[in-house]
Amino acid sequence: GQNIDQPTEMTATEGAIVQINCTYQTSGFNGLFWYQQHAGEAPTFLSYNVLDGLEEKGRFSSFLSRSKGYSYLLLKELQMKDSASYLCAVLRGGAGSYQLTFGKGTKLSVIP
Amino acid sequence: GAGVSQSPSNKVTEKGKDVELRCDPISGHTALYWYRQSLGQGLEFLIYFQGNSAPDKSGLPSDRFSAERTGGSVSTLTIQRTQQEDSAVYLCASSLDGRAGRNEQFFGPGTRLTVL
């Protein structure tokens, strides 16, 4: 089976940096996605990692260590609009049949 | 259309009734997915369609759930004899080609189903 763990809730201050961790145990690993979901809205794509290391995209960066089954999403210069749930999702499978398994999400609250 | 659309946005039904939820994927996307999101839970995979191939139904929770995808485009998720535990937001997503794995999934706004 597969298991994906991430903190349920986090709070951070506007302008600060926050790191959201995700650990996973799965077979057939083929990459890890991070999605952002504002309350009552659809998830939107943030990042994808398949190789070890850091992927940077503006204020958001995502890191992956396959050997440790670990990823984190780093948000810099936090803004109030960053208040949302952040979903870690593991892509598994292969040979044309892939499946995304999501964690329960981390609800981030950005305070003034 | 510009994005994935779903209808209805909200559905309230009585226990035991059947419901149909519709998803219209992004034009040209060959892969379509259905997920369920319950309060405090992560997105739960239900079913995956890739082109005209047989769907991956491994996530359907019971035989009351079924889905079709006509003409490789629009999909309908049907829940028969609804139960209160079926209450959730049902999300549809599409991607360019699910066989490539890397392709990001674009989500629709969801249908909030409430079973009384």
Short mmCIF file of C-alpha atoms in Angstrom, two decimals:
data_model
loop_
_atom_site.label_atom_id
_atom_site.label_comp_id
_atom_site.label_asym_id
_atom_site.label_seq_id
_atom_site.Cartn_x
_atom_site.Cartn_y
_atom_site.Cartn_z
CA GLY A 1 0.00 0.00 0.00
CA GLN A 2 0.96 3.60 0.24
CA ASN A 3 1.11 6.11 3.08
CA ILE A 4 1.53 9.87 2.76
CA ASP A 5 1.98 12.05 5.81
CA GLN A 6 1.95 15.82 6.09
CA PRO A 7 1.09 18.14 8.98
CA THR A 8 -2.58 18.94 9.34
CA GLU A 9 -2.21 22.65 10.00
CA MET A 10 0.48 25.33 10.06
CA THR A 11 0.48 29.04 10.82
CA ALA A 12 3.03 31.55 9.58
CA THR A 13 3.45 35.30 9.46
CA GLU A 14 3.13 37.46 6.37
CA GLY A 15 6.54 38.03 4.80
CA ALA A 16 8.09 34.99 6.46
CA ILE A 17 9.22 31.64 5.06
CA VAL A 18 7.41 28.37 5.72
CA GLN A 19 8.35 24.78 4.94
CA ILE A 20 5.66 22.12 4.56
CA ASN A 21 6.98 18.58 4.85
CA CYS A 22 5.65 15.43 3.27
CA THR A 23 6.83 11.88 3.87
CA TYR A 24 5.67 8.92 1.87
CA GLN A 25 5.94 5.18 1.58
CA THR A 26 4.89 3.74 -1.73
CA SER A 27 5.75 1.23 -4.41
CA GLY A 28 6.25 2.18 -8.04
CA PHE A 29 7.23 5.78 -7.29
CA ASN A 30 7.23 8.00 -10.39
CA GLY A 31 7.31 11.50 -8.99
CA LEU A 32 5.74 13.82 -6.48
CA PHE A 33 3.35 16.71 -7.04
CA TRP A 34 2.35 19.64 -4.86
CA TYR A 35 -1.03 21.24 -5.35
CA GLN A 36 -2.57 24.33 -3.76
CA GLN A 37 -6.25 24.34 -2.86
CA HIS A 38 -8.05 27.44 -1.62
CA ALA A 39 -11.18 26.79 0.43
CA GLY A 40 -14.08 25.80 -1.77
CA GLU A 41 -11.97 25.76 -4.93
CA ALA A 42 -10.29 23.17 -7.13
CA PRO A 43 -6.67 22.15 -6.51
CA THR A 44 -4.15 23.87 -8.77
CA PHE A 45 -0.73 22.57 -9.76
CA LEU A 46 2.32 24.01 -8.04
CA SER A 47 5.26 21.70 -8.71
CA TYR A 48 6.49 18.30 -9.81
CA ASN A 49 9.68 16.52 -8.72
CA VAL A 50 10.91 13.21 -10.05
CA LEU A 51 14.66 13.57 -9.44
CA ASP A 52 16.35 14.34 -6.14
CA GLY A 53 16.98 17.98 -5.45
CA LEU A 54 15.37 21.37 -5.37
CA GLU A 55 13.07 22.84 -7.99
CA GLU A 56 12.58 26.58 -7.70
CA LYS A 57 9.71 28.52 -9.20
CA GLY A 58 9.41 32.09 -8.03
CA ARG A 59 8.43 32.26 -4.36
CA PHE A 60 7.78 28.51 -4.27
CA SER A 61 10.37 25.74 -4.20
CA SER A 62 9.96 22.00 -3.86
CA PHE A 63 12.52 19.45 -2.73
CA LEU A 64 12.63 15.69 -3.12
CA SER A 65 14.73 12.93 -1.60
CA ARG A 66 13.69 9.60 -3.04
CA SER A 67 15.93 7.56 -0.77
CA LYS A 68 14.32 9.12 2.31
CA GLY A 69 10.77 9.20 0.95
CA TYR A 70 10.67 12.89 1.76
CA SER A 71 9.63 16.11 0.11
CA TYR A 72 9.03 19.65 1.22
CA LEU A 73 7.38 22.73 -0.22
CA LEU A 74 9.04 26.01 0.66
CA LEU A 75 7.08 29.24 0.44
CA LYS A 76 9.03 32.50 0.70
CA GLU A 77 7.84 36.08 1.28
CA LEU A 78 4.48 34.81 2.43
CA GLN A 79 1.42 36.73 1.36
CA MET A 80 -2.08 36.60 2.82
CA LYS A 81 -3.33 34.99 -0.40
CA ASP A 82 -1.06 32.00 0.32
CA SER A 83 -3.53 30.90 3.00
CA ALA A 84 -4.76 27.62 1.55
CA SER A 85 -4.36 23.87 1.83
CA TYR A 86 -1.26 22.36 0.28
CA LEU A 87 -1.60 18.83 -1.02
CA CYS A 88 1.28 16.43 -1.45
CA ALA A 89 0.58 13.75 -4.06
CA VAL A 90 2.67 10.77 -5.08
CA LEU A 91 2.57 9.50 -8.64
CA ARG A 92 2.95 5.76 -8.83
CA GLY A 93 2.68 3.14 -11.51
CA GLY A 94 4.23 2.77 -14.91
CA ALA A 95 3.87 1.22 -18.34
CA GLY A 96 1.13 3.65 -19.22
CA SER A 97 -0.89 3.25 -16.05
CA TYR A 98 -0.26 5.94 -13.47
CA GLN A 99 -2.17 6.95 -10.40
CA LEU A 100 -1.93 9.96 -8.09
CA THR A 101 -2.33 9.32 -4.37
CA PHE A 102 -2.91 12.40 -2.26
CA GLY A 103 -2.05 13.18 1.33
CA LYS A 104 -4.72 14.79 3.50
CA GLY A 105 -3.29 18.23 2.94
CA THR A 106 -1.75 20.90 5.15
CA LYS A 107 -3.91 23.90 5.93
CA LEU A 108 -1.68 26.96 6.02
CA SER A 109 -2.89 30.13 7.70
CA VAL A 110 -0.92 33.30 7.00
CA ILE A 111 -1.39 35.96 9.68
CA PRO A 112 -0.46 39.66 9.56
CA GLY B 1 -13.74 25.35 -22.94
CA ALA B 2 -10.90 26.96 -21.08
CA GLY B 3 -10.94 24.57 -18.16
CA VAL B 4 -12.58 21.48 -16.70
CA SER B 5 -16.24 22.04 -15.97
CA GLN B 6 -18.54 20.03 -13.73
CA SER B 7 -22.25 20.04 -13.13
CA PRO B 8 -24.16 20.44 -10.99
CA SER B 9 -22.08 22.49 -8.58
CA ASN B 10 -24.27 21.36 -5.70
CA LYS B 11 -26.57 18.37 -5.39
CA VAL B 12 -28.79 17.53 -2.44
CA THR B 13 -30.53 14.18 -2.56
CA GLU B 14 -32.36 11.79 -0.32
CA LYS B 15 -30.85 8.54 0.85
CA GLY B 16 -31.59 5.76 -1.60
CA LYS B 17 -31.89 7.95 -4.70
CA ASP B 18 -29.56 7.72 -7.69
CA VAL B 19 -27.45 10.71 -8.77
CA GLU B 20 -25.47 11.56 -11.89
CA LEU B 21 -22.52 13.92 -11.87
CA ARG B 22 -21.11 15.30 -15.09
CA CYS B 23 -17.57 16.29 -16.09
CA ASP B 24 -16.49 18.08 -19.24
CA PRO B 25 -12.67 17.87 -19.56
CA ILE B 26 -10.33 20.25 -21.32
CA SER B 27 -10.55 19.80 -25.06
CA GLY B 28 -7.78 17.54 -26.35
CA HIS B 29 -7.06 15.92 -23.00
CA THR B 30 -7.11 12.15 -23.33
CA ALA B 31 -7.01 11.31 -19.62
CA LEU B 32 -9.90 11.90 -17.21
CA TYR B 33 -9.99 11.19 -13.48
CA TRP B 34 -12.64 11.19 -10.77
CA TYR B 35 -11.79 11.84 -7.13
CA ARG B 36 -13.78 12.21 -3.93
CA GLN B 37 -12.88 14.64 -1.17
CA SER B 38 -14.54 14.24 2.21
CA LEU B 39 -14.21 16.71 5.07
CA GLY B 40 -10.80 16.34 6.66
CA GLN B 41 -9.73 13.69 4.19
CA GLY B 42 -7.40 13.77 1.23
CA LEU B 43 -8.50 13.35 -2.34
CA GLU B 44 -9.54 9.75 -2.85
CA PHE B 45 -9.00 8.32 -6.34
CA LEU B 46 -12.10 6.74 -7.84
CA ILE B 47 -11.61 5.98 -11.54
CA TYR B 48 -9.33 6.86 -14.46
CA PHE B 49 -10.10 6.90 -18.19
CA GLN B 50 -7.35 6.95 -20.81
CA GLY B 51 -8.58 7.48 -24.36
CA ASN B 52 -10.74 4.59 -25.45
CA SER B 53 -9.02 2.04 -23.22
CA ALA B 54 -10.82 0.17 -20.47
CA PRO B 55 -10.93 2.41 -17.38
CA ASP B 56 -9.01 1.81 -14.18
CA LYS B 57 -11.85 1.29 -11.70
CA SER B 58 -9.65 0.26 -8.81
CA GLY B 59 -10.71 3.18 -6.60
CA LEU B 60 -14.48 2.76 -6.78
CA PRO B 61 -15.65 2.10 -3.19
CA SER B 62 -18.59 -0.14 -4.06
CA ASP B 63 -20.63 -1.47 -6.95
CA ARG B 64 -23.08 1.38 -6.41
CA PHE B 65 -20.52 3.61 -8.14
CA SER B 66 -20.01 3.56 -11.89
CA ALA B 67 -18.73 5.93 -14.54
CA GLU B 68 -18.81 6.30 -18.28
CA ARG B 69 -16.91 8.40 -20.73
CA THR B 70 -18.65 8.87 -24.04
CA GLY B 71 -16.70 9.63 -27.20
CA GLY B 72 -13.52 10.10 -25.23
CA SER B 73 -14.76 13.40 -23.85
CA VAL B 74 -17.60 14.01 -21.38
CA SER B 75 -17.84 11.69 -18.38
CA THR B 76 -20.69 10.84 -16.04
CA LEU B 77 -20.24 9.43 -12.55
CA THR B 78 -23.33 7.63 -11.30
CA ILE B 79 -24.01 6.73 -7.69
CA GLN B 80 -26.93 4.39 -7.17
CA ARG B 81 -28.93 4.08 -3.96
CA THR B 82 -26.99 6.90 -2.33
CA GLN B 83 -25.98 6.61 1.34
CA GLN B 84 -25.14 9.38 3.79
CA GLU B 85 -21.47 8.40 3.71
CA ASP B 86 -21.44 9.29 0.00
CA SER B 87 -21.69 12.97 0.96
CA ALA B 88 -18.51 14.62 -0.29
CA VAL B 89 -17.11 16.87 -2.99
CA TYR B 90 -16.60 14.93 -6.20
CA LEU B 91 -13.76 16.34 -8.27
CA CYS B 92 -12.98 15.62 -11.88
CA ALA B 93 -9.58 16.22 -13.46
CA SER B 94 -8.11 15.85 -16.92
CA SER B 95 -4.60 15.70 -18.30
CA LEU B 96 -3.04 15.72 -21.73
CA ASP B 97 -2.05 12.06 -21.57
CA GLY B 98 -2.21 9.97 -18.43
CA ARG B 99 0.25 7.46 -19.88
CA ALA B 100 3.01 10.04 -19.59
CA GLY B 101 2.68 10.28 -15.83
CA ARG B 102 4.37 13.66 -15.61
CA ASN B 103 1.41 15.46 -17.14
CA GLU B 104 -0.23 17.65 -14.53
CA GLN B 105 -3.88 17.14 -13.81
CA PHE B 106 -6.24 20.09 -14.17
CA PHE B 107 -9.15 19.99 -11.77
CA GLY B 108 -12.72 21.10 -12.14
CA PRO B 109 -14.56 23.06 -9.44
CA GLY B 110 -16.24 19.92 -8.10
CA THR B 111 -19.76 18.85 -7.28
CA ARG B 112 -20.74 19.03 -3.62
CA LEU B 113 -23.05 16.09 -2.94
CA THR B 114 -25.17 16.04 0.20
CA VAL B 115 -27.19 12.93 0.98
CA LEU B 116 -29.90 13.52 3.57
#
